[in-house]
Amino acid sequence: MRRLFGSVRARATLGATLVVAVALVAAGAAVLLSLRSNLIGEAGTQAEGSARAVASELAAGTPYGKLSGLDGDVPVQVLDENKRLVAASEDLEKISGTDSDQVKPQAPVVPRGDDDDDSDDHEEALDPGEVAGKSVFTNGAATMDGDAEDYRFAAVAVETEDRGRLKVYAGWPLAAEHGAVRTALTVMLIGFPLLLGVVAGVTWLVTRRALRPVEGIRREMAAITQSEDLARRVPEPDTHDEVARLASTTNETLAALETSVERQRRFVADASHELRSPIASLRTQLEVAAAHPELLDLDGAVEDTVRLQRLAADLLLLARLDAGERLGDAKIDLAGLAREEVEGRTGVTVDAEPVEVAGSRGQVGRVLANLLDNAQRHARSAVTVTVRREGDLAVVGVADDGDGVPEADRERIFERFVRLDAARSRDDGGAGLGLAIARDVAVRHGGTLTAGRGPAGGALFELRLPLA
């Protein structure tokens, strides 16, 4: 059961069926109440007509025994001011719902002249021979000639000249109302379940058709997970709806994941390749030194060790950046930081105005150091560092007077382990991680790092960061 209702299709079907069921019950109840009210109102109208007919005869002075309404097939009672039954239908055997349950008339009492003062203050004042304009309705039951039924009674008051105030009760059977309500209820009890079944079936089929592409996406994702083949893609339906957008987003996610995994594989392969050279060189030197201590190249061993240390530090920083290391929010004086990084370097000049940015001082300093190392590696004689404010950005420029970067390669140089000078040995330059690290840090600080042509014809790298 839990597995069944764990399905979106089952929940949608159940929800739609419940909503329709509640609507049908509410509508059915309203129909039944309206039907019953209308039929009771119609019965009351018929009963009122009968009562007024008898009241009119009484107002005209017709004796009790000659009232035409007493020989019909509906119950009629005539009560005097003391609620004594003075006239009733011939076939009346039992009655309830009126002011008297008597069925046999009693001898009339001649009213005294001062009886008007004892009348109910709430009753309508009438002149002799006048019938009241208002009627009072009640529900009750009566037995006529052995047939017991429910009735709607109407009570009409009439003022007579010689018999005082009388009240006429006349009933009309509610059998039609009961029959109509029972018929409507039976139809509803039979029709509503059938209609709910149709609603549930249609909803089940419609949701199955609507969710079929989702099931295809799920199966393909399960197959991709099992095969670990990120080159596969889920099917995209031509419906241009939420499911189609889900499939499109899933494929975009798979493409990004494939790119990320491929990048990681390439990174691991390149890192292994870069580490292999200094490790092999260091091992060779140590093995030679172990066999011939007098041939130990201590400077070369130290240089290889330092290179390994720098490469390991670069790889560790890249790993932290990829893992989304949280940045600090300290304010950084770029002019002061630039002068610190330039200190001790030959051929480097600084032209800086005070500007502040927020972030990690260590990471921003690493960007400047990497840009300076790259510029000094390719400069002929001079490197220039500028720090300026440009709108709401701080701009750091590092320019050299070397050969510059070809326009076609100005984006490729920011990829990891990319070196444009293939002939340059690894011992003379870096591993191709400096610029990649610099751009990653710039992006994580909400800025940019671009390469262009400098004033002296060499390369110009510009770091743009938001002002603090």
PDB file of C-alpha atoms in Angstrom, residues 37-52 135 137 152-154 170 172:
ATOM      1  CA  SER A  37     -37.490  22.902   0.245  1.00  0.00           C
ATOM      2  CA  ASN A  38     -39.278  23.458  -3.058  1.00  0.00           C
ATOM      3  CA  LEU A  39     -41.540  20.439  -2.631  1.00  0.00           C
ATOM      4  CA  ILE A  40     -42.360  21.359   0.978  1.00  0.00           C
ATOM      5  CA  GLY A  41     -43.082  24.897  -0.161  1.00  0.00           C
ATOM      6  CA  GLU A  42     -45.394  23.586  -2.876  1.00  0.00           C
ATOM      7  CA  ALA A  43     -47.178  21.336  -0.344  1.00  0.00           C
ATOM      8  CA  GLY A  44     -47.534  24.324   1.970  1.00  0.00           C
ATOM      9  CA  THR A  45     -49.083  26.354  -0.832  1.00  0.00           C
ATOM     10  CA  GLN A  46     -51.626  23.607  -1.518  1.00  0.00           C
ATOM     11  CA  ALA A  47     -52.400  23.275   2.197  1.00  0.00           C
ATOM     12  CA  GLU A  48     -52.819  27.045   2.521  1.00  0.00           C
ATOM     13  CA  GLY A  49     -55.231  27.070  -0.381  1.00  0.00           C
ATOM     14  CA  SER A  50     -57.381  24.414   1.264  1.00  0.00           C
ATOM     15  CA  ALA A  51     -57.285  26.199   4.631  1.00  0.00           C
ATOM     16  CA  ARG A  52     -58.276  29.556   3.108  1.00  0.00           C
ATOM     17  CA  SER A 135     -50.594  31.734   7.503  1.00  0.00           C
ATOM     18  CA  PHE A 137     -46.987  26.377   8.605  1.00  0.00           C
ATOM     19  CA  ARG A 152     -47.551  19.959   5.644  1.00  0.00           C
ATOM     20  CA  PHE A 153     -50.155  21.949   7.655  1.00  0.00           C
ATOM     21  CA  ALA A 154     -51.224  25.526   7.065  1.00  0.00           C
ATOM     22  CA  ALA A 170     -55.540  22.042   6.470  1.00  0.00           C
ATOM     23  CA  TRP A 172     -51.264  18.460   2.213  1.00  0.00           C
TER      24      TRP A 172
END
